[in-house]
Amino acid sequence: MFDTMKLRIPIVSPYLKRAREHWKWNLKSVTHPDDALRERVDAKVVLLTGASSGIGAQVAHRLADAGATVLLVARSGDKLDALAQEIRSHGGAAAVYAGNLAEMQDCDRICQQALADHGRVDILINNAGRSIRRSIKFSFDRFHDYERTMQLNYFGSIRMAMNLLPGMLKRGDGHIINVSTMGVQANPARFSAYLASKWALEGWSWVAANEFAHTGVTVSTINYPLVRTPMIAPTKIYDHVPAMSAEEAVQWMIDVIITRNKRKVGPLGLFALGMSYAFPKTTESVINAGYQAVFEEQPAATSKTQKPPANASPRRSRARKQTGDGV
Ligand SMILES: NC(=O)c1ccc[n+]([C@@H]2O[C@H](COP(=O)([O-])OP(=O)(O)OC[C@H]3O[C@@H](n4cnc5c(N)ncnc54)[C@H](OP(=O)(O)O)[C@@H]3O)[C@@H](O)[C@H]2O)c1
């Protein structure tokens, strides 16, 4: 093995520069956040997925206001057109790339078109996502739940990154932000399909960050808690549970764009993570007791014999509410 292995001594200067930059931007994010955001994104090209709704739609406005050219991506072209129009009417720059990111050809098409139109993408925000809330015992004949969460949340996100990373590495600068959930720290019941796909995305993100640390390309992960957006609307129980506002969620995103920190997570996520490591069985019992106490869930209305066609638009609808989609 050692015959074929070539060893090189790593150059340490990039790490020292990174450490200096890290503290500079973290300080600036607190003292001069608006200036810092402008410095980070002015005249930059930002590709933002999931821009038609919720967190993404609001982030698009903030980035355009700070001088970025925002490339808006989602399936609903009409909503994206309206958003781009609004941004332009405020003097900002936006372009629309409609497509289904669960289809790898769409990911490739969107990235290639964006590169052809704008020459580069400086920041990729993988924010599009879908959630499914269903117990494993109600999923035995719904393997497609696992496939479709992986398809969008994991494969779609890394396909976008694979298309845009070569340019970022060539320029020695780039930022990929992968949107995840605090569920990855807390592992609540009923979210096996959703959380497994976000765990996969986080696994990729951490390895990628470790591989690219010397290159100028940064990879960040955001672990949002519950956020009041259309995603959680189908789950009526969340009407009575505290949730972060979409405005605060935007602020988290802005903070990550400025600092380029590796992870953004709140105190609750850190507490959940600490508990799961320090007291794994106690944590499991607490979550299980909560799972058994809340029994509003019904078996899904559809089964594998009613698997939705690959090109079906899984937009929010009565059917979606009945089948348990939503955070
Ligand atoms: N809301 C929460 O409580 C919460 C908590 C933790 C993490 N998150 C994460 O935050 C991110 C944003 O969620 P949100 O709350 O803003 O949800 P949202 O309002 O439901 O927005 C989801 C976005 O993803 C897009 N999308 C869904 N499927 C797509 C597909 N196949 N191809 C392309 N785009 C697709 C949707 O647009 P189209 O329908 O037009 O395609 C929409 O723009 C997600 O990754 C989510 O997992 C949310």
Coordinates of C-alpha atoms and ligand atoms in Angstrom, one line a residue:
M1 CA 0.0 0.0 0.0
F2 CA 2.8 2.4 1.0
D3 CA 4.6 1.7 -2.4
T4 CA 1.8 3.4 -4.3
M5 CA 0.9 6.1 -1.8
K6 CA 2.5 9.5 -2.4
L7 CA 2.7 11.8 0.7
R8 CA 2.8 15.6 0.5
I9 CA 3.3 18.0 3.4
P10 CA 0.2 20.2 3.5
I11 CA 0.7 24.0 3.2
V12 CA -0.6 25.6 6.4
S13 CA -0.9 29.2 5.2
P14 CA -4.4 28.8 3.8
Y15 CA -5.6 27.6 7.2
L16 CA -4.1 30.6 9.0
K17 CA -5.8 32.9 6.4
R18 CA -9.1 31.1 7.0
A19 CA -8.9 31.5 10.7
R20 CA -8.3 35.3 10.4
E21 CA -11.2 35.6 7.9
H22 CA -13.4 33.5 10.1
W23 CA -13.1 35.9 13.1
K24 CA -13.2 39.0 10.9
W25 CA -16.5 38.1 9.4
N26 CA -18.1 36.7 12.6
L27 CA -17.3 40.1 14.3
K28 CA -18.6 42.0 11.3
S29 CA -21.9 40.0 11.3
V30 CA -22.5 41.3 14.8
T31 CA -21.2 44.9 14.5
H32 CA -22.1 45.8 10.8
P33 CA -24.4 43.1 9.5
D34 CA -25.9 45.2 6.6
D35 CA -22.5 46.3 5.3
A36 CA -21.1 42.8 5.7
L37 CA -23.9 41.3 3.7
R38 CA -23.4 43.8 0.9
E39 CA -19.7 43.1 0.9
R40 CA -20.3 39.4 0.6
V41 CA -23.0 39.4 -2.1
D42 CA -22.8 42.7 -4.1
A43 CA -22.3 41.9 -7.8
K44 CA -22.2 38.2 -6.9
V45 CA -24.4 35.5 -8.5
V46 CA -26.5 33.5 -6.1
L47 CA -28.5 30.5 -7.1
L48 CA -31.3 29.9 -4.7
T49 CA -33.5 26.8 -4.8
G50 CA -36.9 26.7 -3.3
A51 CA -37.3 30.4 -4.1
S52 CA -41.0 30.3 -4.8
S53 CA -42.2 30.1 -1.2
G54 CA -41.4 30.3 2.5
I55 CA -37.9 31.0 3.6
G56 CA -36.5 31.1 0.0
A57 CA -38.8 33.8 -1.3
Q58 CA -37.9 36.1 1.5
V59 CA -34.2 35.4 1.3
A60 CA -34.3 36.3 -2.4
H61 CA -35.5 39.8 -1.6
R62 CA -32.8 40.4 1.0
L63 CA -30.0 39.2 -1.3
A64 CA -31.3 41.3 -4.3
D65 CA -31.5 44.4 -2.0
A66 CA -27.9 43.8 -1.0
G67 CA -26.8 43.8 -4.7
A68 CA -26.7 40.1 -5.7
T69 CA -28.0 38.8 -8.9
V70 CA -30.4 36.1 -7.6
L71 CA -31.2 33.1 -9.8
L72 CA -34.6 31.8 -8.6
V73 CA -35.2 28.1 -8.8
A74 CA -38.4 26.0 -8.1
R75 CA -41.1 24.2 -10.0
S76 CA -43.7 27.0 -10.0
G77 CA -42.4 29.3 -12.8
D78 CA -45.4 31.6 -12.4
K79 CA -44.5 32.3 -8.8
L80 CA -40.9 32.8 -9.7
D81 CA -41.8 35.2 -12.5
A82 CA -43.9 37.3 -10.1
L83 CA -41.0 37.3 -7.5
A84 CA -38.4 38.3 -10.2
Q85 CA -40.7 41.1 -11.3
E86 CA -41.1 42.4 -7.8
I87 CA -37.3 42.3 -7.3
R88 CA -36.7 44.2 -10.5
S89 CA -39.3 46.8 -9.7
H90 CA -37.2 47.5 -6.5
G91 CA -34.1 47.9 -8.7
G92 CA -32.7 44.4 -8.0
A93 CA -31.5 41.7 -10.5
A94 CA -33.1 38.4 -10.7
A95 CA -33.5 35.6 -13.3
V96 CA -35.9 32.6 -13.3
Y97 CA -35.0 29.0 -13.8
A98 CA -38.0 26.8 -13.4
G99 CA -37.6 23.0 -13.0
N100 CA -38.1 20.0 -10.8
L101 CA -35.0 19.3 -8.8
A102 CA -36.0 15.8 -8.1
E103 CA -35.1 15.2 -11.8
M104 CA -31.4 15.1 -12.3
Q105 CA -31.7 16.3 -15.9
D106 CA -33.5 19.4 -14.6
C107 CA -30.7 20.0 -12.1
D108 CA -28.1 19.8 -14.9
R109 CA -30.1 21.9 -17.3
I110 CA -30.7 24.7 -14.8
C111 CA -27.0 24.8 -13.8
Q112 CA -25.7 24.7 -17.3
Q113 CA -28.1 27.5 -18.4
A114 CA -27.2 29.6 -15.4
L115 CA -23.5 29.3 -16.1
A116 CA -24.1 30.1 -19.8
D117 CA -26.2 33.2 -18.9
H118 CA -24.1 34.5 -16.0
G119 CA -20.6 33.0 -16.4
R120 CA -20.5 31.7 -12.8
V121 CA -22.4 31.0 -9.7
D122 CA -20.7 32.3 -6.5
I123 CA -23.1 31.0 -3.9
L124 CA -25.4 28.0 -4.1
I125 CA -28.2 27.8 -1.6
N126 CA -29.8 24.3 -1.6
N127 CA -33.0 25.4 0.1
A128 CA -35.7 23.5 -1.8
G129 CA -37.0 20.6 0.3
R130 CA -39.9 18.4 0.9
S131 CA -41.0 16.8 4.2
I132 CA -43.1 13.8 4.9
R133 CA -44.5 13.1 8.4
R134 CA -45.4 9.5 8.7
S135 CA -44.6 6.7 11.1
I136 CA -42.6 3.8 9.9
K137 CA -45.4 1.4 10.7
F138 CA -47.6 3.3 8.3
S139 CA -44.9 3.3 5.6
F140 CA -44.4 -0.4 5.0
D141 CA -46.1 -0.2 1.6
R142 CA -44.9 3.3 0.8
F143 CA -41.2 2.9 -0.1
H144 CA -41.6 5.8 -2.5
D145 CA -41.8 8.1 0.5
Y146 CA -38.2 7.3 1.1
E147 CA -37.3 7.6 -2.5
R148 CA -38.9 11.0 -3.1
T149 CA -37.4 12.7 0.0
M150 CA -34.0 11.4 -1.0
Q151 CA -34.5 12.4 -4.6
L152 CA -35.1 16.1 -3.8
N153 CA -33.4 16.7 -0.5
Y154 CA -30.3 14.7 -1.1
F155 CA -29.7 13.8 -4.7
G156 CA -31.1 17.1 -6.1
S157 CA -29.0 19.2 -3.7
I158 CA -25.7 17.4 -4.4
R159 CA -26.4 17.3 -8.2
M160 CA -26.6 21.1 -8.1
A161 CA -23.3 21.2 -6.2
M162 CA -21.6 18.8 -8.6
N163 CA -22.5 21.0 -11.5
L164 CA -21.3 24.2 -9.8
L165 CA -18.3 23.1 -7.8
P166 CA -15.8 22.8 -10.8
G167 CA -16.2 26.5 -11.5
M168 CA -15.9 27.4 -7.8
L169 CA -12.8 25.4 -7.4
K170 CA -11.3 26.9 -10.5
R171 CA -11.9 30.4 -9.2
G172 CA -10.8 29.4 -5.7
D173 CA -13.9 30.9 -4.2
G174 CA -17.5 29.7 -3.6
H175 CA -20.0 29.0 -0.9
I176 CA -22.5 26.1 -0.8
I177 CA -25.3 26.4 1.8
N178 CA -27.3 23.3 2.5
V179 CA -30.5 23.8 4.4
S180 CA -31.2 21.1 6.9
T181 CA -33.3 20.8 10.1
M182 CA -32.9 20.6 13.8
G183 CA -34.7 17.3 13.5
V184 CA -31.2 15.9 12.6
Q185 CA -30.2 16.7 16.2
A186 CA -33.5 15.8 17.9
N187 CA -34.7 12.9 15.7
P188 CA -38.4 13.2 16.4
A189 CA -40.7 10.3 15.6
R190 CA -42.7 10.1 12.3
F191 CA -39.9 11.8 10.2
S192 CA -37.8 8.8 9.2
A193 CA -38.0 9.6 5.5
Y194 CA -37.4 13.3 5.7
L195 CA -34.7 13.2 8.4
A196 CA -32.8 10.3 6.7
S197 CA -32.5 12.5 3.5
K198 CA -31.3 15.5 5.5
W199 CA -28.8 13.3 7.4
A200 CA -27.5 12.2 4.0
L201 CA -27.2 15.8 2.9
E202 CA -25.3 16.7 6.1
G203 CA -23.0 13.8 5.7
W204 CA -22.1 15.0 2.2
S205 CA -21.7 18.6 3.4
W206 CA -19.3 17.7 6.2
V207 CA -17.1 15.6 4.1
A208 CA -17.1 18.2 1.3
A209 CA -16.2 20.9 3.8
N210 CA -13.3 18.9 5.0
E211 CA -12.1 18.1 1.5
F212 CA -12.3 21.8 0.3
A213 CA -11.0 23.5 3.3
H214 CA -7.8 24.6 1.6
T215 CA -9.5 25.7 -1.7
G216 CA -11.5 28.8 -0.8
V217 CA -14.8 26.9 -1.3
T218 CA -16.9 26.7 1.9
V219 CA -19.8 24.4 2.7
S220 CA -22.3 25.4 5.4
T221 CA -25.3 23.6 7.0
I222 CA -28.3 25.3 8.6
N223 CA -30.3 23.3 11.1
Y224 CA -33.6 25.2 11.3
P225 CA -36.1 24.6 14.1
L226 CA -39.8 24.6 13.2
V227 CA -40.3 27.7 11.0
R228 CA -43.8 29.2 10.3
T229 CA -44.0 28.6 6.5
P230 CA -46.3 26.8 4.1
M231 CA -44.3 23.7 4.7
I232 CA -45.7 23.2 8.2
A233 CA -49.3 24.3 7.4
P234 CA -50.7 20.8 6.6
T235 CA -49.8 19.7 10.2
K236 CA -52.6 21.3 12.3
I237 CA -50.9 20.4 15.6
Y238 CA -48.2 22.9 14.8
D239 CA -50.7 25.8 14.9
H240 CA -50.3 25.4 18.7
V241 CA -46.6 24.9 18.9
P242 CA -44.0 27.8 19.0
A243 CA -42.2 28.2 15.7
M244 CA -39.5 30.6 14.4
S245 CA -40.8 33.3 12.1
A246 CA -39.8 33.3 8.4
E247 CA -38.1 36.7 9.0
E248 CA -35.9 35.1 11.7
A249 CA -35.1 32.2 9.5
V250 CA -34.0 34.7 6.8
Q251 CA -31.7 36.3 9.3
W252 CA -30.1 32.9 10.0
M253 CA -29.5 32.5 6.3
I254 CA -28.0 36.0 6.1
D255 CA -25.7 35.2 9.1
V256 CA -24.4 32.1 7.4
I257 CA -23.8 33.9 4.1
I258 CA -21.7 36.5 6.0
T259 CA -19.8 34.3 8.4
R260 CA -19.6 31.2 6.2
N261 CA -19.7 29.2 9.4
K262 CA -19.8 25.5 9.0
R263 CA -23.1 25.1 10.9
K264 CA -25.9 27.3 12.2
V265 CA -27.9 25.7 14.9
G266 CA -29.9 27.1 17.9
P267 CA -29.6 26.2 21.6
L268 CA -32.5 23.7 21.4
G269 CA -30.7 21.8 18.7
L270 CA -27.5 21.7 20.7
F271 CA -29.4 20.7 23.8
A272 CA -31.1 17.8 21.9
L273 CA -27.7 16.7 20.5
G274 CA -26.1 16.8 23.9
M275 CA -28.9 14.8 25.5
S276 CA -28.8 12.2 22.8
Y277 CA -25.1 11.6 23.3
A278 CA -25.1 11.9 27.1
F279 CA -28.3 10.1 27.9
P280 CA -29.3 8.1 24.8
K281 CA -31.8 5.7 26.4
T282 CA -33.5 8.4 28.5
T283 CA -33.8 10.6 25.4
E284 CA -35.3 7.7 23.4
S285 CA -37.9 7.1 26.2
V286 CA -38.9 10.8 26.3
I287 CA -39.3 10.9 22.5
N288 CA -41.2 7.6 22.5
A289 CA -43.5 8.8 25.3
G290 CA -44.3 11.9 23.2
Y291 CA -44.9 9.8 20.1
Q292 CA -47.4 7.5 21.9
A293 CA -49.2 10.5 23.5
V294 CA -49.9 12.2 20.2
F295 CA -51.9 9.7 18.2
E296 CA -53.7 11.8 15.6
E297 CA -51.9 10.1 12.8
Q298 CA -53.9 7.9 10.4
P299 CA -52.6 5.3 8.0
A300 CA -51.9 6.9 4.5
A301 CA -54.8 7.1 2.1
T302 CA -52.5 5.8 -0.7
S303 CA -50.4 2.7 -0.9
K304 CA -47.7 1.4 -3.3
T305 CA -50.5 0.4 -5.7
Q306 CA -51.3 4.1 -5.9
K307 CA -47.7 5.4 -6.2
P308 CA -47.8 8.8 -7.7
P309 CA -46.4 9.0 -11.2
A310 CA -42.7 10.2 -11.4
N311 CA -43.8 13.5 -13.0
A312 CA -46.7 14.2 -10.6
S313 CA -46.6 17.6 -9.1
P314 CA -46.6 17.0 -5.4
R315 CA -47.8 20.6 -4.6
R316 CA -49.8 21.2 -1.5
S317 CA -53.3 20.0 -1.8
R318 CA -56.0 18.2 0.0
A319 CA -54.5 15.0 -1.1
R320 CA -51.2 16.1 0.4
K321 CA -52.7 16.9 3.7
Q322 CA -54.4 13.5 3.8
T323 CA -51.2 11.6 3.1
G324 CA -49.2 13.2 5.8
D325 CA -46.8 15.5 3.9
G326 CA -45.5 18.5 5.9
V327 CA -42.9 19.0 8.6
Ligands
LIG1 N1 -40.6 25.1 7.7 C1 -39.9 24.5 8.6 O1 -40.4 24.2 9.8 C2 -38.5 23.9 8.3 C3 -37.8 23.4 9.4 C4 -36.5 22.9 9.2 C5 -36.0 22.9 7.9 N2 -36.8 23.4 6.8 C6 -36.2 23.4 5.5 O2 -36.2 24.7 5.0 C7 -36.2 24.6 3.5 C8 -37.3 25.6 3.0 O3 -38.5 25.2 3.5 P1 -39.8 26.2 3.7 O4 -40.3 26.0 5.1 O5 -39.5 27.5 3.2 O6 -40.8 25.4 2.8 P2 -41.8 25.8 1.6 O7 -42.5 27.1 1.9 O8 -42.7 24.5 1.5 O9 -40.9 25.9 0.3 C9 -40.3 24.8 -0.3 C10 -39.7 25.3 -1.6 O10 -39.1 24.1 -2.2 C11 -39.5 24.1 -3.6 N3 -39.6 22.7 -4.0 C12 -40.3 21.7 -3.5 N4 -40.2 20.6 -4.3 C13 -39.4 21.0 -5.3 C14 -38.9 20.3 -6.5 N5 -39.2 19.0 -6.7 N6 -38.1 21.0 -7.3 C15 -37.8 22.3 -7.1 N7 -38.2 23.0 -6.1 C16 -39.0 22.3 -5.2 C17 -40.9 24.7 -3.5 O11 -41.3 25.3 -4.8 P3 -42.3 24.6 -5.8 O12 -43.4 24.0 -5.1 O13 -42.7 25.8 -6.7 O14 -41.4 23.7 -6.6 C18 -40.7 25.8 -2.5 O15 -40.2 27.0 -3.2 C19 -36.5 23.2 3.2 O16 -35.3 22.5 2.8 C20 -37.0 22.6 4.5 O17 -36.7 21.2 4.6 C21 -38.0 23.9 7.0

